[in-house]
PDB file of C-alpha atoms in Angstrom:
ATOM      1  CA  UNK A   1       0.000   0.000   0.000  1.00 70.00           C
ATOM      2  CA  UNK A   2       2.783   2.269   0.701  1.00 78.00           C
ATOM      3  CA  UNK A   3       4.202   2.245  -2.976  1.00 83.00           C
ATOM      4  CA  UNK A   4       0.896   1.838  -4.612  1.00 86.00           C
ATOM      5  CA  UNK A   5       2.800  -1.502  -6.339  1.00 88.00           C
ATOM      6  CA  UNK A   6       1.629  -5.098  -7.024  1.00 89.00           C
ATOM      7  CA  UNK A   7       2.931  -7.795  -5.441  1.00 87.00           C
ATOM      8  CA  UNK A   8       2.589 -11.762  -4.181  1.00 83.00           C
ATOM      9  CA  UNK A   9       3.415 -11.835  -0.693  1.00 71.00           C
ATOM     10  CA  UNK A  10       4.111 -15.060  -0.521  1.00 62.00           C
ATOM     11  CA  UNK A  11       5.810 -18.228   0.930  1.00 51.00           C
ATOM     12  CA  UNK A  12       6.179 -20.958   3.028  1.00 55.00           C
ATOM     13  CA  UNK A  13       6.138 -20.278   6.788  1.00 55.00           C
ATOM     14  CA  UNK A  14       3.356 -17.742   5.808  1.00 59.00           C
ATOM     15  CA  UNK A  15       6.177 -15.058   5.296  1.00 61.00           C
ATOM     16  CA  UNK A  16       5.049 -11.678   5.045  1.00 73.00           C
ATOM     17  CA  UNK A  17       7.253 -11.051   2.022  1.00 82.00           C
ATOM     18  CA  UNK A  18       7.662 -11.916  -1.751  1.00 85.00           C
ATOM     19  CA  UNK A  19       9.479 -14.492  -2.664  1.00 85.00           C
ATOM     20  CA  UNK A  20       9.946 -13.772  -6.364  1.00 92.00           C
ATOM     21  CA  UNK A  21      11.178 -17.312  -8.187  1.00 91.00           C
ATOM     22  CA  UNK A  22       7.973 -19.040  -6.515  1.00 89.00           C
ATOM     23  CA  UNK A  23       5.953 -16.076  -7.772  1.00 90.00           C
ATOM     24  CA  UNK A  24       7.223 -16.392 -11.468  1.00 93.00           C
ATOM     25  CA  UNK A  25       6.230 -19.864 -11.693  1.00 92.00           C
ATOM     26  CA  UNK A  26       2.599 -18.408 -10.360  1.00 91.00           C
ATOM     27  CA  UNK A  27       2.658 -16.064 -13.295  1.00 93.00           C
ATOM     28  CA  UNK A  28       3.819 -17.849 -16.242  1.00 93.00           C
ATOM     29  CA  UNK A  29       3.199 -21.667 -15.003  1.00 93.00           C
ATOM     30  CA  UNK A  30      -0.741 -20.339 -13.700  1.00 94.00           C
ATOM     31  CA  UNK A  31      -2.234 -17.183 -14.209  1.00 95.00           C
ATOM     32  CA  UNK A  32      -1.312 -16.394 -17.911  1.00 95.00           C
ATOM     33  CA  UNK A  33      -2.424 -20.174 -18.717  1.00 94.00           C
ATOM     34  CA  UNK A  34      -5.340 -19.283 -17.651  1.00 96.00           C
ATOM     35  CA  UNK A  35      -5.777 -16.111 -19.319  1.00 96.00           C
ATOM     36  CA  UNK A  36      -5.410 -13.808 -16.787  1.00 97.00           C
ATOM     37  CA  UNK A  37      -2.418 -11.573 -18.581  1.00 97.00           C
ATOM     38  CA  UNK A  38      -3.469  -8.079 -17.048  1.00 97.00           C
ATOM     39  CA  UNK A  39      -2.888  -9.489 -13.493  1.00 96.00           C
ATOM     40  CA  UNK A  40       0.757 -11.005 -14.524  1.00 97.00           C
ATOM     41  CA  UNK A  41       1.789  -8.006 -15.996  1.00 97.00           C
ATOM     42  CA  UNK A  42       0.774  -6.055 -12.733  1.00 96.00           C
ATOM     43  CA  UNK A  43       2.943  -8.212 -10.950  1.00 95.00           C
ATOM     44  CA  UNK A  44       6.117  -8.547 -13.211  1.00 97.00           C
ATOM     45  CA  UNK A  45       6.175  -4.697 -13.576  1.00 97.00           C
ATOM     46  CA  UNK A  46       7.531  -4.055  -9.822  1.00 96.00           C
ATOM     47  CA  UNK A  47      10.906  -5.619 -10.959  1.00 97.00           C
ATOM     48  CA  UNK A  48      11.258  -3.286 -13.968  1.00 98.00           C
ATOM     49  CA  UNK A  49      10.651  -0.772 -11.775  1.00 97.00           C
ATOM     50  CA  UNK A  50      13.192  -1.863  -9.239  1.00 97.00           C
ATOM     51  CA  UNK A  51      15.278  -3.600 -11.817  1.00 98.00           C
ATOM     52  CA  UNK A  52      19.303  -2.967 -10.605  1.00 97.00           C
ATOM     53  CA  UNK A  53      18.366  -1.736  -7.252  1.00 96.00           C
ATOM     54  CA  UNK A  54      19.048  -4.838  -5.137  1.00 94.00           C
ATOM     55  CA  UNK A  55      22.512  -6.162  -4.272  1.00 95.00           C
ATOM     56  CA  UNK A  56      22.816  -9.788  -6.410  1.00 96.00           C
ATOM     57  CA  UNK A  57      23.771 -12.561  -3.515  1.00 96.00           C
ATOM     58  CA  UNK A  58      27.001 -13.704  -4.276  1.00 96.00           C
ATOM     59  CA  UNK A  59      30.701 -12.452  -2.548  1.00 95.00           C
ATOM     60  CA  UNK A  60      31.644 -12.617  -6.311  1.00 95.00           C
ATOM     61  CA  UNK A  61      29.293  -9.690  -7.690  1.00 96.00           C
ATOM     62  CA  UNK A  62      29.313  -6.537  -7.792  1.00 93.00           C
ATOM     63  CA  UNK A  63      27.189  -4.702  -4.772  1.00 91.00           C
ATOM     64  CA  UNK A  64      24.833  -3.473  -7.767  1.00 89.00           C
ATOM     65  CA  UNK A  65      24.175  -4.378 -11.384  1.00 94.00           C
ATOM     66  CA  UNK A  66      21.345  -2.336 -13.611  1.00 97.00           C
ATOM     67  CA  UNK A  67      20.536  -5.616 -15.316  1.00 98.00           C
ATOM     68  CA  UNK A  68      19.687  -7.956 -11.747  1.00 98.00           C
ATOM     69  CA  UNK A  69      15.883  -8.555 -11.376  1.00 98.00           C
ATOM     70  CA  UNK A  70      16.060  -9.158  -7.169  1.00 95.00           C
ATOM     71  CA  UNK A  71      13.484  -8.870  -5.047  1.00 93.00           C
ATOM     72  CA  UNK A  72      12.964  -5.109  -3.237  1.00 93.00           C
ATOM     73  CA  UNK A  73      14.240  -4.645  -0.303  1.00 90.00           C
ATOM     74  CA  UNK A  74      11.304  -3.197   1.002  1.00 88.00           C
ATOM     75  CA  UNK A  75       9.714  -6.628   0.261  1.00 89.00           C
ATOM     76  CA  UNK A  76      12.651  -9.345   0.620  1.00 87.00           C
ATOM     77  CA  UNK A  77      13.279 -12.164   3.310  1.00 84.00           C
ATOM     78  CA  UNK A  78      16.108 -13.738   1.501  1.00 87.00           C
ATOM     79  CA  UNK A  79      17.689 -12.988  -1.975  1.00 91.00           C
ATOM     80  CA  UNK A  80      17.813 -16.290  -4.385  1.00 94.00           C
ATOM     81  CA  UNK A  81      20.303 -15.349  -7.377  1.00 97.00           C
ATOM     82  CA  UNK A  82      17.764 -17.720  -9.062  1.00 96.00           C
ATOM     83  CA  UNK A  83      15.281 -14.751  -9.093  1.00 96.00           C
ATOM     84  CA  UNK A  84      16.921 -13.256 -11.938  1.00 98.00           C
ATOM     85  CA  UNK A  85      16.742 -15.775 -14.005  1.00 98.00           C
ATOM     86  CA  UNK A  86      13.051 -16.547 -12.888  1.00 97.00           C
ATOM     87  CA  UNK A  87      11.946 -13.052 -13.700  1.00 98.00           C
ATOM     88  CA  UNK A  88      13.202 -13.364 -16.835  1.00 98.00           C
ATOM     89  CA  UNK A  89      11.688 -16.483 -17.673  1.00 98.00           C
ATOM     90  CA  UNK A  90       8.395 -15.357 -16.572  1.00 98.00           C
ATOM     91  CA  UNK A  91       8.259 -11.924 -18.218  1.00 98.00           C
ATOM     92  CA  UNK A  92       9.818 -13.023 -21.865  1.00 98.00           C
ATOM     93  CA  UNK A  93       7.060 -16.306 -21.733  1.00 98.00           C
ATOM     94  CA  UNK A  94       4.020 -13.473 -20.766  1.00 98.00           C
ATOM     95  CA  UNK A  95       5.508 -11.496 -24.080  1.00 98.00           C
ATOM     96  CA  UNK A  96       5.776 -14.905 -26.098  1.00 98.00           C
ATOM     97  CA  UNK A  97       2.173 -16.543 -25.228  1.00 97.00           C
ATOM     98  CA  UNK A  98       0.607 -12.987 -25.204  1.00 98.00           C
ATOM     99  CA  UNK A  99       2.690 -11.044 -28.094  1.00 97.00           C
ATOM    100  CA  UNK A 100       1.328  -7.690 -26.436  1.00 98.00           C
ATOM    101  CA  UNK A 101       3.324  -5.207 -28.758  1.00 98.00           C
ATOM    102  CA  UNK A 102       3.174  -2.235 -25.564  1.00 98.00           C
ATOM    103  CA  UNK A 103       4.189  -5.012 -22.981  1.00 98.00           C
ATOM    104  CA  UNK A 104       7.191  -5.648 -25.178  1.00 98.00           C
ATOM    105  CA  UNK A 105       8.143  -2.264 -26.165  1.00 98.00           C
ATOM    106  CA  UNK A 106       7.746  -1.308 -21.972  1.00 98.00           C
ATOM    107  CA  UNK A 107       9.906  -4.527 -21.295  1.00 98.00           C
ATOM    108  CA  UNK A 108      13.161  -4.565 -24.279  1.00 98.00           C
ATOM    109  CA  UNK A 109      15.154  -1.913 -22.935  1.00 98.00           C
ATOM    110  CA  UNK A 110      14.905  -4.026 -19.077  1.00 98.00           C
ATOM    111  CA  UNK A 111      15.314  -7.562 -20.375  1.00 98.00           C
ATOM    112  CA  UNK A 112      18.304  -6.523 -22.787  1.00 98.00           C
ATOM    113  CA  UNK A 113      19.908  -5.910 -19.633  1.00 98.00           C
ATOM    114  CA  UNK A 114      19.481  -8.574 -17.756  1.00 98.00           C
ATOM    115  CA  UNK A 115      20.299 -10.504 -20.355  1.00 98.00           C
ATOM    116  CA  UNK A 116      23.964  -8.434 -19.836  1.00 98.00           C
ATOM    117  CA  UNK A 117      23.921  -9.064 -16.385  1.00 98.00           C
ATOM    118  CA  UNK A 118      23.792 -12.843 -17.303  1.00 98.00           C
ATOM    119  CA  UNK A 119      26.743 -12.331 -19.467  1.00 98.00           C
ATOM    120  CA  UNK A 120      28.714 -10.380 -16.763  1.00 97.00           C
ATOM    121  CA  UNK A 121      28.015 -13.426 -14.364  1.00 96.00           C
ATOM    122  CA  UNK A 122      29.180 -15.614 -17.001  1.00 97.00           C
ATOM    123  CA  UNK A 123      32.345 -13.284 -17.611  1.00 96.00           C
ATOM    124  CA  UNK A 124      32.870 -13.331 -13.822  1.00 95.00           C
ATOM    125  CA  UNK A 125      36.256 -14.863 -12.770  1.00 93.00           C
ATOM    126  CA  UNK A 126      36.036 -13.591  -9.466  1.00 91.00           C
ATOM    127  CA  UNK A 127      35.270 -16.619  -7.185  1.00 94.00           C
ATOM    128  CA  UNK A 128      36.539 -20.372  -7.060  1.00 93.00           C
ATOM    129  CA  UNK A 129      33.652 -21.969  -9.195  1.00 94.00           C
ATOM    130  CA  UNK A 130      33.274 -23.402 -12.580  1.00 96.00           C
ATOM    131  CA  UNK A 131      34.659 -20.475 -15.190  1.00 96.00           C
ATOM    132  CA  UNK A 132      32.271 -19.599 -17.857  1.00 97.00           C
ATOM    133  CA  UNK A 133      29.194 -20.215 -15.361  1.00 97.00           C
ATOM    134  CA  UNK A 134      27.468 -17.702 -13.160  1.00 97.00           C
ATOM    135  CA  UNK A 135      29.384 -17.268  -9.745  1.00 96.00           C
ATOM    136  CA  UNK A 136      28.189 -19.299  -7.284  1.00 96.00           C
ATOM    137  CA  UNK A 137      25.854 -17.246  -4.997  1.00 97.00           C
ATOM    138  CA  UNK A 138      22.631 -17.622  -2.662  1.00 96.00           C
ATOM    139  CA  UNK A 139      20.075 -20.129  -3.805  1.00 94.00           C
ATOM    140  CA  UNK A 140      17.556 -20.925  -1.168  1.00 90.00           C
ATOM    141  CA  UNK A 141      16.817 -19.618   2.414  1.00 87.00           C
ATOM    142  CA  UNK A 142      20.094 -21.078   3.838  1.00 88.00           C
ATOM    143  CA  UNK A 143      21.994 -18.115   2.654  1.00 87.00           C
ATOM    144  CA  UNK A 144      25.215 -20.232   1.684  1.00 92.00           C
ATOM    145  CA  UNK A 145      26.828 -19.821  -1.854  1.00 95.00           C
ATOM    146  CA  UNK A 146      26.761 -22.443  -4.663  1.00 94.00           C
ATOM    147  CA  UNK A 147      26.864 -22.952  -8.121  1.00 95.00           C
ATOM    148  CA  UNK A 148      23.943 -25.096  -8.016  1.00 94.00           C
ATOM    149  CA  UNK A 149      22.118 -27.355 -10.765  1.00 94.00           C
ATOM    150  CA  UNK A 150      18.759 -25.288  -9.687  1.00 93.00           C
ATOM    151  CA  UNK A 151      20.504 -21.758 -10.332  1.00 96.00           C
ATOM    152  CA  UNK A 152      21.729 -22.668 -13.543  1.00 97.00           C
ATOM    153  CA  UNK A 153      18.522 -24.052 -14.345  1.00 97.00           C
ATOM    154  CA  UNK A 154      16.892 -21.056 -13.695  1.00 97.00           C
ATOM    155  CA  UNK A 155      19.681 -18.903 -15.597  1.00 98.00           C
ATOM    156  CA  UNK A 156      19.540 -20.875 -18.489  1.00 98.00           C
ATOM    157  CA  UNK A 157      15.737 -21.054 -19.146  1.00 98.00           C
ATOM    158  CA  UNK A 158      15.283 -17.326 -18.198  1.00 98.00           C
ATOM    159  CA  UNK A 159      18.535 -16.372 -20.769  1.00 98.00           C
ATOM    160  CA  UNK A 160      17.320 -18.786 -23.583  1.00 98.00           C
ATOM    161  CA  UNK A 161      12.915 -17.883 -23.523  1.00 98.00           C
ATOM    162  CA  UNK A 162      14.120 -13.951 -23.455  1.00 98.00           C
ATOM    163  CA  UNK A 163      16.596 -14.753 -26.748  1.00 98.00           C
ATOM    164  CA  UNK A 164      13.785 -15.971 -28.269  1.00 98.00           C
ATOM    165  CA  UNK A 165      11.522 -12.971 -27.658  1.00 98.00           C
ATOM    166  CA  UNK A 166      14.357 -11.029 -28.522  1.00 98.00           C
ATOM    167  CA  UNK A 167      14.713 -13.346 -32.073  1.00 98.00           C
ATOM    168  CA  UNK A 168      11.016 -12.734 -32.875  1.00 98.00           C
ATOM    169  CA  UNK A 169      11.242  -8.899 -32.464  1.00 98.00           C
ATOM    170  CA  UNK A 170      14.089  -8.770 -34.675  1.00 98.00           C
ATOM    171  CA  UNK A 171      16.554  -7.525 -31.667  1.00 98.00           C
ATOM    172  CA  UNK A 172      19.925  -7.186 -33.503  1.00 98.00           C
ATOM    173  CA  UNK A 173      21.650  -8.432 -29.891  1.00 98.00           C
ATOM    174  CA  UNK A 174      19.708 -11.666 -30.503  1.00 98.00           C
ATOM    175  CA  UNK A 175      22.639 -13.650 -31.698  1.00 98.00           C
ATOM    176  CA  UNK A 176      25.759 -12.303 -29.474  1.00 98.00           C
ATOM    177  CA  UNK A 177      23.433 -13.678 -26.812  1.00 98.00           C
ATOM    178  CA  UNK A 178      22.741 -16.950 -28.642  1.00 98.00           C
ATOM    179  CA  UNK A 179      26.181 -17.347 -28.613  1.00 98.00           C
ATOM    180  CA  UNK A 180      26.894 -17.356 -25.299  1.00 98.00           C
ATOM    181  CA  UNK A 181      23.819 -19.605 -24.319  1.00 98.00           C
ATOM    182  CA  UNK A 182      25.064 -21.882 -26.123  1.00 98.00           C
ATOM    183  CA  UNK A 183      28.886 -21.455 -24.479  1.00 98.00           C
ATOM    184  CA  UNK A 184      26.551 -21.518 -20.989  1.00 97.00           C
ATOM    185  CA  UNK A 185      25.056 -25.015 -22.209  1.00 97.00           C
ATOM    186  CA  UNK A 186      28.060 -26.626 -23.072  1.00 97.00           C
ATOM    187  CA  UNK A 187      30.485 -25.327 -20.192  1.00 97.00           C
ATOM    188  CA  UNK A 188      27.642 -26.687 -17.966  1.00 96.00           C
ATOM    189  CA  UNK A 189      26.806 -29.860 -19.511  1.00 95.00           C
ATOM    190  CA  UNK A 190      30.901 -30.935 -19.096  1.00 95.00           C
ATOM    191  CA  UNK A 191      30.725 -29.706 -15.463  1.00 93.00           C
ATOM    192  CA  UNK A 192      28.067 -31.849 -14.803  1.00 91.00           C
ATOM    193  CA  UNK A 193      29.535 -35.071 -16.586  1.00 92.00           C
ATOM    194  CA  UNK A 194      32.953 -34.443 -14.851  1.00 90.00           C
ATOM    195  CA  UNK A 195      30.912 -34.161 -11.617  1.00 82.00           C
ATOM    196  CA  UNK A 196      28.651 -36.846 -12.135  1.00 69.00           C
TER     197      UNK A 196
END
C-alpha cells in the first residue's frame, strides 16, 4: 500500500514477504495459462521498476548491477540469485504466449539488460567456481553460496525464452546472446559429466 505496487506476498512459513522465483512460476506456469495476462503483468512490472536496485547474492558480484531482477528490499526475506533468471523467464514467456506489442516495447530496454547481467556473471572470474558459469551465490533460504544445478537451471531457461523474444522482435543483440547460451550449455553440460 505504501508504494501503490503489485505484489505476491508469498511463501512458506506464511512469510510476510515476496518471494519472487515461486511467484514467477505463479505467473507464467498459472495465471497467464489461464488467461489472466493483465494481473501477470501487474505483478512482473515491480521488478522493472526496481530492476538494478538490489545487491545480487554472491561475494563474487558486484554490490549493484542495472541488469539484476532481485526482489525489493522493502519486500525481501532472503535474496535467491535464481530470481533473476526466474523473472526473466516469466516476463519473456508473458511477451511470447501474449505477443502484447506495448508489454514488449515497456519490457526490451529491461530484459536486454538482464540478459547483460547474465553475461557479466558468465564473464565473472572472481570466485573459485566453474569459469564460464554464473558465480556461485545464494540459492535458497540457507543463505550459503553455490553454483547449483537449480541456479543454472533457472539462468539458463530465463537467458534462452528472453533470446527468443528477442529473435522474434528482430533484436539485432539476438545472436551475441545466442552465442553465449550456447557457451553456458556446453560449459555446464561438461561440469556436470565431470561431476557426475
Amino acid at each position: 500500500p505504501d508504494t501503490q505496487e503489485y505484489a505476491f506476498l508469498t511463501g512458506s512459513y506464511g512469510y510476510d514477504a515476496l518471494w519472487t522465483t515461486p511467484s514467477m512460476i505463479r505467473c507464467y506456469g498459472l495465471l497467464d495459462l489461464l488467461g489472466y495476462h493483465e494481473e501477470v503483468a501487474r505483478h512482473l512490472d515491480i521488478y522493472r521498476i526496481h530492476q538494478g536496485e538490489t545487491a545480487p547474492p554472491g561475494k563474487a558480484y558486484p554490490a549493484s548491477n542495472p541488469g539484476y531482477y532481485g526482489t525489493p528490499d522493502n519486500l525481501k526475506a532472503v535474496n535467491w540469485i535464481t530470481d533473476h533468471g526466474a523473472v526473466m523467464l516469466a516476463v519473456a514467456t508473458h511477451a511470447l504466449i501474449t505477443r502484447d506489442r506495448a508489454f514488449i516495447d515497456t519490457w526490451l530496454d529491461s530484459l536486454v539488460k538482464a540478459c547483460d547481467f547474465v553475461k557479466d556473471a558468465c564473464a565473472n572470474t572472481n570466485h573459485n567456481g566453474i569459469r564460464g558459469l554464473p558465480a556461485p551465490a545464494v540459492v535458497n533460504d540457507g543463505g550459503g553460496e553455490t553454483q547449483s544445478t537449480w541456479m543454472m537451471a533457472w539462468f539458463y531457461k530465463g537467458f534462452t525464452t528472453t533470446i527468443r523474444l528477442l529473435r522474434r522482435v528482430g533484436h539485432p543483440r539476438a545472436a551475441e546472446f545466442a552465442q553465449l547460451a550456447a557457451s553456458f550449455k556446453t560449459i555446464f553440460n561438461r561440469a556436470f559429466d565431470e561431476i557426475g
